[in-house]
Amino acid sequence: MAQVVREMIGMGLILGVVALPVSAQSIALPAADPVGIARCGAQVAYGYSLEAAATNPALLASLREKGGVYLSAGIEVSATQQTMESTQQALFSFDRNRTIAAFGLARRLGTGLTLGLKLDEPYLRHGSLVDNAPSRYLGDGIDLSARRLEGQAAWALTPNVSVGLGFGLARLSYASTSVMRFGVPNDPTSLISSGNPVNGLVEQRVGQSADKVVPSYSLGARWALNPRWTLGFAYQSGLKGDLAMKAGFRDANLGLFANDGLSTPPIGADPRAATLLAASHAIPGGPSTLELPAQMTLGVRHRNMPFMTWEADLRWTSGSLNVPTFAAVQTPSGVVTAPWELPHGKSHLGLDASAELELGKSWTLRAGLSFDQRSVEPAVTEPLLGGSPAAGFSFGAGYRVWGGQLNVGYQFRQSQDQDTTHVNGVWSSAGYRPVGTRVRMEGEGHLVALGYKMTF
């Protein structure tokens, strides 16, 4: 037993070290509960696990007990970094922390039917850039989350085959900010013209936010080939809603500049800029559809020893990642729009793997590893949504106490370094233009949760 434990720990350390150079954060969470986090989400075929039923509702029919319940809470921490090649100045994002929660409930009504209920958070992305970030004109803040509640049902067609479905609601929350510049004419209350030229620029942060409740559903199947091998399939629907965005200015103006966008502003620009902003107002910027991708997973589980089980999942994520355009501003001279929209996603594959080791009747150790292909084209990848090839390494443990099991799970995520020349630019009186300076984008994240499960 001690030899097996040492091999498990050694394998986990090796996988973690290998993952670091190629890993990256993802907009999708592997799970919101500690067991799913420790497995890196690789549990679509993992029968006898109430937490795994949050991924595949068909697994409800394979639970050993007549019922069970779990509750967990945790925190997600993430940050991005931009480094200018010309100055080697590193600029870090803030607004890094978010709480997460998960809940699951199951009850067998008969020999073939089991009902369940789950609460999870499949998608989460957030962060704000500092005022002088090189990419601030392309968006400088995002706060995206999806909280999903589904009722579930599973039917055991035979002792070895079951199917399941879930249906419910998801609450989508979205907020974004961008930094914009406006020409300040000699008469800021009148239209810019040859007789009323621009005489300075003012920089202002503009934001918008909204919430929406949308339908959600999931499908699943499980086939136990024999006591050692199991196949699993799960489909999680995409989430889509048209948001009623509310826009407005955020904070005071960020600075005044000359018409070239770099020099000291002309004398008298300050009161004229204040008059211009007072005569202007923010408006939602065009399409306000938020769409989060669907996921389809095929997994295989193998119990190669009485106390050890591993699983490998192949996961497909659709390319339907789409977020609302940035807010615009109505000025006396017309509407000013942001020079950039956050990119659309692309469909991609992912691979998840996990191992679980039972140590006697009290302890259970878990570890997992995941990789994802690129979810956003490299030519348009930027710090807010990310999209580089993704990976994660996780571990956790469970301890039987107080008539149930206390679980903890942790995942480490780190962004693959990417050099780009399209995120840095200058905004002058002629408008925004990229300057082609090389910028290195990096990032890392941590996901941790603590929970408790009881069966009855």
XYZ file of C-alpha atoms in Angstrom:
456
model
C 0.000 0.000 0.000
C 2.783 2.445 0.895
C 4.456 1.758 -2.453
C 1.228 2.528 -4.324
C 0.817 5.800 -2.418
C 4.376 6.836 -3.246
C 3.829 6.029 -6.928
C 0.596 8.034 -6.970
C 2.248 11.069 -5.385
C 5.241 10.833 -7.691
C 3.052 10.561 -10.788
C 1.019 13.556 -9.685
C 4.147 15.672 -9.171
C 5.516 14.689 -12.571
C 2.238 15.505 -14.316
C 2.075 18.832 -12.523
C 5.596 19.825 -13.559
C 4.925 18.789 -17.158
C 1.711 20.798 -17.229
C 3.208 24.106 -16.047
C 4.941 25.228 -19.272
C 1.860 24.601 -21.441
C -1.042 25.349 -19.148
C -3.552 28.201 -19.229
C -6.701 29.452 -17.598
C -10.048 28.572 -19.116
C -13.398 30.355 -18.977
C -15.004 27.005 -18.000
C -14.655 25.603 -14.489
C -14.002 21.846 -14.154
C -16.553 21.737 -11.309
C -17.713 23.844 -8.369
C -17.531 21.100 -5.687
C -14.304 19.782 -4.112
C -14.588 16.242 -5.495
C -15.096 17.406 -9.086
C -12.316 19.989 -8.732
C -9.884 17.364 -7.418
C -10.750 15.138 -10.392
C -10.234 18.038 -12.863
C -13.808 17.342 -14.011
C -12.946 13.820 -15.236
C -15.940 11.944 -13.813
C -18.503 11.461 -16.582
C -18.283 7.666 -16.179
C -17.645 7.612 -12.432
C -20.548 5.647 -10.951
C -21.147 5.455 -7.195
C -20.448 9.220 -6.947
C -23.158 11.779 -6.256
C -20.779 14.611 -7.183
C -20.172 13.022 -10.600
C -23.913 13.102 -11.273
C -23.596 16.893 -11.583
C -21.701 16.173 -14.820
C -23.688 13.119 -15.982
C -27.264 12.749 -14.635
C -27.337 9.074 -15.663
C -24.949 8.309 -12.791
C -27.765 8.906 -10.282
C -29.070 5.433 -11.116
C -25.767 3.803 -10.140
C -25.532 5.210 -6.596
C -25.127 2.514 -3.918
C -27.307 4.302 -1.369
C -30.967 5.264 -1.648
C -30.116 8.931 -1.313
C -27.493 11.520 -0.528
C -26.765 15.215 -0.282
C -23.657 17.405 -0.459
C -22.961 21.088 0.024
C -19.741 22.967 -0.683
C -18.253 26.442 -0.905
C -14.979 27.736 -2.233
C -13.087 30.507 -3.947
C -11.662 31.116 -7.407
C -8.644 33.414 -7.759
C -7.180 34.507 -11.088
C -4.997 37.275 -12.496
C -3.423 38.320 -15.787
C -0.120 40.033 -16.485
C 0.987 42.210 -19.413
C 4.660 43.012 -19.970
C 5.772 45.659 -22.483
C 8.837 44.506 -24.391
C 10.076 48.099 -24.767
C 10.066 48.884 -21.025
C 9.840 45.436 -19.350
C 7.146 46.914 -17.082
C 4.781 44.225 -15.757
C 1.169 45.283 -15.175
C -1.109 42.938 -13.186
C -4.892 42.810 -13.159
C -6.969 43.187 -10.003
C -10.511 42.175 -8.937
C -9.157 38.640 -8.636
C -11.449 36.765 -6.233
C -14.871 35.156 -6.619
C -16.746 32.775 -4.322
C -18.245 29.570 -5.713
C -20.839 27.171 -4.321
C -22.281 23.765 -5.223
C -25.129 21.587 -4.038
C -26.363 18.108 -4.924
C -29.264 15.929 -3.825
C -30.445 12.469 -4.895
C -33.269 10.115 -3.908
C -34.105 6.690 -5.357
C -37.874 6.267 -5.791
C -37.837 2.706 -7.047
C -35.702 0.043 -8.655
C -35.412 1.990 -11.900
C -35.942 5.697 -11.131
C -33.753 8.150 -9.195
C -34.378 11.885 -8.906
C -31.796 14.551 -8.204
C -31.104 18.253 -7.943
C -27.852 20.095 -8.609
C -26.469 23.619 -8.315
C -23.148 24.445 -9.972
C -21.213 27.183 -11.749
C -20.001 26.035 -15.184
C -18.460 29.333 -16.385
C -16.580 32.110 -14.608
C -14.278 34.875 -15.854
C -13.353 38.169 -14.196
C -10.618 40.778 -13.884
C -9.894 44.478 -14.263
C -6.802 46.083 -15.778
C -4.864 48.973 -14.303
C -5.425 52.463 -15.735
C -2.286 52.441 -17.895
C -2.571 48.894 -19.245
C -1.495 48.786 -22.920
C -4.693 46.971 -23.964
C -7.163 49.207 -22.068
C -8.737 50.604 -25.265
C -9.604 47.029 -26.282
C -11.468 46.500 -22.998
C -10.187 46.812 -19.451
C -12.631 44.820 -17.318
C -14.911 41.786 -17.438
C -17.141 40.025 -14.921
C -18.887 36.956 -16.350
C -20.574 34.166 -14.416
C -23.197 31.449 -14.874
C -24.985 29.784 -11.953
C -27.029 26.730 -12.953
C -29.800 24.890 -11.090
C -31.221 21.720 -12.653
C -33.645 19.041 -11.589
C -32.455 15.596 -12.678
C -33.871 12.149 -13.333
C -32.125 8.851 -14.129
C -33.552 5.521 -15.279
C -31.786 2.168 -14.933
C -32.742 0.325 -18.131
C -30.756 -2.704 -16.949
C -28.417 -3.168 -13.973
C -25.561 -2.090 -16.248
C -27.182 0.591 -18.436
C -28.776 3.867 -17.373
C -29.807 7.152 -18.979
C -30.503 10.521 -17.420
C -31.578 14.047 -18.114
C -31.631 17.368 -16.336
C -33.627 20.513 -16.911
C -33.541 23.849 -15.133
C -32.449 27.461 -15.217
C -29.160 29.340 -15.326
C -28.569 32.901 -14.174
C -26.157 34.705 -16.482
C -24.366 37.781 -15.155
C -22.188 39.979 -17.336
C -20.390 43.289 -16.922
C -17.653 44.912 -18.989
C -15.694 48.153 -19.036
C -13.532 49.813 -21.651
C -11.481 52.994 -21.770
C -12.409 55.519 -24.456
C -11.245 58.964 -25.550
C -13.342 61.880 -26.754
C -12.318 64.943 -28.696
C -12.829 68.160 -26.680
C -13.699 71.042 -29.053
C -13.456 74.706 -28.197
C -17.232 74.682 -27.598
C -17.865 71.253 -25.990
C -21.659 71.602 -26.215
C -21.615 72.018 -30.004
C -20.840 69.751 -32.938
C -17.182 69.316 -33.910
C -16.542 71.179 -37.174
C -13.947 73.275 -38.957
C -15.226 76.241 -36.990
C -15.233 74.272 -33.730
C -12.095 72.094 -33.909
C -10.895 69.529 -31.415
C -8.486 71.110 -28.925
C -7.539 68.258 -26.614
C -8.721 64.763 -25.621
C -10.296 63.372 -22.456
C -10.020 59.701 -21.414
C -12.961 58.056 -19.647
C -13.863 54.552 -18.462
C -17.292 53.355 -19.664
C -19.126 50.248 -18.442
C -22.298 48.230 -18.749
C -23.890 45.293 -16.917
C -26.954 43.041 -16.888
C -28.352 39.735 -15.597
C -30.584 37.208 -17.344
C -32.198 33.865 -16.418
C -32.181 31.343 -19.293
C -33.155 27.665 -19.673
C -30.591 24.903 -19.298
C -30.616 21.142 -19.870
C -28.290 18.136 -19.792
C -28.322 14.547 -21.066
C -26.314 11.512 -20.031
C -25.800 7.767 -20.386
C -23.791 5.106 -18.543
C -22.838 1.592 -19.621
C -20.981 -0.702 -17.205
C -19.255 -3.209 -19.481
C -18.221 -5.293 -16.474
C -17.336 -4.648 -12.820
C -14.060 -2.997 -13.886
C -14.875 -1.009 -17.045
C -17.527 1.700 -17.526
C -18.340 4.041 -20.394
C -20.070 7.389 -19.857
C -21.535 10.101 -22.076
C -22.800 13.560 -21.111
C -24.053 16.658 -22.910
C -24.401 20.059 -21.242
C -26.420 22.589 -23.209
C -25.100 26.001 -24.145
C -26.480 29.059 -22.375
C -27.755 32.027 -24.389
C -29.633 35.215 -23.559
C -30.208 38.731 -24.862
C -29.251 41.033 -22.000
C -30.905 44.350 -21.177
C -27.646 46.206 -20.644
C -27.419 49.313 -18.477
C -24.491 51.559 -19.352
C -22.792 54.446 -17.596
C -19.536 56.239 -16.875
C -17.257 54.566 -14.318
C -15.161 56.762 -12.012
C -13.828 60.209 -12.909
C -11.987 60.929 -16.156
C -8.617 59.205 -16.432
C -6.637 62.077 -17.917
C -6.363 64.885 -20.452
C -4.096 64.902 -23.521
C -3.194 66.957 -26.553
C -4.534 66.051 -29.992
C -1.649 63.649 -30.607
C -2.882 61.535 -27.682
C 0.484 61.710 -25.890
C 1.437 65.290 -25.065
C 0.328 67.638 -22.285
C -3.221 68.979 -22.851
C -3.731 72.617 -23.892
C -4.577 75.281 -21.347
C -8.274 75.329 -20.468
C -8.907 71.690 -21.462
C -10.004 70.660 -17.968
C -13.249 72.707 -17.684
C -14.102 72.060 -21.319
C -13.672 68.299 -20.801
C -15.939 68.415 -17.736
C -18.602 70.229 -19.776
C -18.301 67.663 -22.595
C -18.726 64.691 -20.241
C -21.702 66.360 -18.548
C -23.347 66.742 -21.959
C -22.647 63.102 -22.909
C -24.041 59.778 -21.704
C -23.213 56.091 -22.121
C -25.454 53.760 -24.134
C -25.372 49.964 -24.702
C -23.085 49.192 -27.589
C -24.978 47.248 -30.217
C -25.690 43.490 -29.940
C -26.136 42.442 -26.300
C -26.262 38.667 -26.704
C -24.313 36.562 -24.227
C -23.752 32.986 -25.389
C -21.736 30.367 -23.528
C -20.730 27.124 -25.270
C -22.195 23.643 -25.003
C -20.027 20.707 -23.914
C -20.149 17.028 -24.910
C -18.016 14.441 -23.088
C -17.194 10.776 -23.618
C -15.387 9.006 -20.777
C -14.022 5.626 -19.765
C -13.480 4.479 -16.173
C -11.371 1.540 -15.040
C -11.163 0.066 -11.532
C -7.834 -1.674 -11.964
C -7.474 -2.498 -8.235
C -10.041 -2.779 -5.435
C -8.764 0.463 -3.948
C -7.786 2.424 -7.100
C -9.885 3.842 -9.972
C -8.859 6.016 -12.905
C -10.847 7.757 -15.613
C -10.091 9.519 -18.901
C -12.572 11.847 -20.641
C -12.555 13.335 -24.137
C -14.477 16.609 -24.113
C -15.749 18.711 -27.024
C -16.668 22.369 -26.473
C -18.679 24.195 -29.111
C -17.492 27.457 -30.649
C -20.553 29.422 -29.531
C -18.739 31.776 -27.142
C -20.078 35.267 -27.773
C -20.202 38.271 -25.428
C -21.936 41.659 -25.828
C -20.147 44.536 -27.533
C -18.706 47.274 -25.351
C -20.779 50.293 -24.352
C -20.767 53.392 -26.574
C -21.086 57.084 -25.687
C -23.487 59.644 -27.137
C -21.690 63.021 -27.332
C -22.879 66.359 -28.776
C -20.910 65.445 -31.913
C -22.368 61.948 -32.295
C -21.821 58.406 -31.033
C -18.315 57.262 -30.135
C -17.817 53.483 -30.125
C -15.045 51.304 -28.751
C -12.435 50.381 -31.388
C -12.603 46.670 -30.569
C -14.996 43.844 -29.728
C -14.064 40.844 -27.643
C -13.420 37.850 -29.916
C -15.755 34.956 -30.630
C -14.799 31.471 -29.528
C -13.953 28.430 -31.644
C -14.850 24.792 -31.071
C -12.097 22.723 -29.492
C -11.287 19.425 -27.792
C -10.133 18.775 -24.264
C -8.710 15.789 -22.416
C -9.295 15.190 -18.702
C -7.845 12.423 -16.543
C -8.232 11.559 -12.880
C -7.194 8.925 -10.365
C -8.784 8.066 -7.021
C -7.209 5.998 -4.277
C -9.073 4.639 -1.240
C -6.907 4.261 1.855
C -8.777 2.050 4.271
C -12.261 3.114 5.358
C -11.445 6.719 6.226
C -9.307 8.376 3.546
C -9.731 8.941 -0.192
C -7.038 10.685 -2.266
C -7.747 12.250 -5.659
C -5.688 13.850 -8.443
C -6.415 15.056 -11.946
C -4.976 16.653 -15.057
C -6.702 18.428 -17.949
C -5.714 19.927 -21.310
C -7.716 22.042 -23.759
C -7.011 23.151 -27.280
C -7.060 26.843 -28.150
C -10.547 28.344 -27.777
C -9.829 31.732 -29.440
C -7.811 32.383 -32.593
C -4.264 33.570 -31.735
C -4.566 36.704 -33.896
C -7.324 38.092 -31.639
C -6.440 36.607 -28.238
C -6.409 39.269 -25.504
C -6.251 39.368 -21.683
C -9.949 39.606 -20.769
C -11.327 36.407 -22.348
C -8.045 34.593 -22.805
C -8.294 31.564 -25.095
C -4.783 30.107 -25.243
C -4.285 26.314 -25.042
C -5.427 25.419 -21.520
C -4.475 22.958 -18.819
C -4.876 22.369 -15.104
C -3.484 20.166 -12.349
C -5.515 19.304 -9.282
C -5.548 17.172 -6.155
C -7.750 16.664 -3.115
C -8.817 14.342 -0.339
C -11.869 13.043 1.461
C -12.147 11.948 5.099
C -15.054 10.053 6.604
C -16.247 11.796 9.766
C -19.510 12.748 11.534
C -21.448 10.115 9.609
C -20.454 11.499 6.201
C -17.418 12.581 4.214
C -15.519 15.882 4.422
C -13.881 16.760 1.088
C -11.382 19.337 -0.110
C -10.232 19.986 -3.671
C -7.674 22.307 -5.271
C -6.756 23.120 -8.877
C -3.866 25.191 -10.184
C -4.133 26.931 -13.567
C -1.458 28.966 -15.296
C -1.599 30.914 -18.542
C 0.658 30.013 -21.407
C 2.878 32.959 -22.296
C 1.812 34.572 -25.553
C 3.551 37.413 -27.364
C 1.319 39.694 -29.387
C 1.565 43.003 -31.255
C -2.143 43.823 -31.625
C -3.152 44.843 -28.084
C -1.151 48.077 -27.727
C -2.289 51.312 -29.375
C -2.588 55.097 -29.294
C -5.828 57.087 -29.405
C -5.343 60.553 -30.929
C -7.802 63.106 -32.331
C -7.803 61.026 -35.537
C -9.001 57.951 -33.613
C -7.446 54.749 -32.346
C -4.525 53.077 -34.107
C -2.348 50.094 -33.086
C 1.366 50.768 -32.755
C 2.661 47.195 -33.043
C 4.683 47.137 -29.823
C 5.259 43.581 -28.608
C 3.438 42.693 -25.393
C 3.691 39.432 -23.459
C 0.429 38.173 -21.889
C 0.501 35.773 -18.940
C -1.846 34.668 -16.175
C -2.552 32.133 -13.482
C -5.461 30.965 -11.346
C -6.355 28.876 -8.316
C -9.588 27.046 -7.527
C -10.273 25.594 -4.067
C -13.420 24.279 -2.360
C -14.442 22.541 0.859
C -17.588 20.455 1.171
C -19.436 17.802 3.114
C -21.499 14.845 1.848
C -23.927 12.542 3.637
C -25.671 9.440 2.317
C -28.776 7.734 3.633
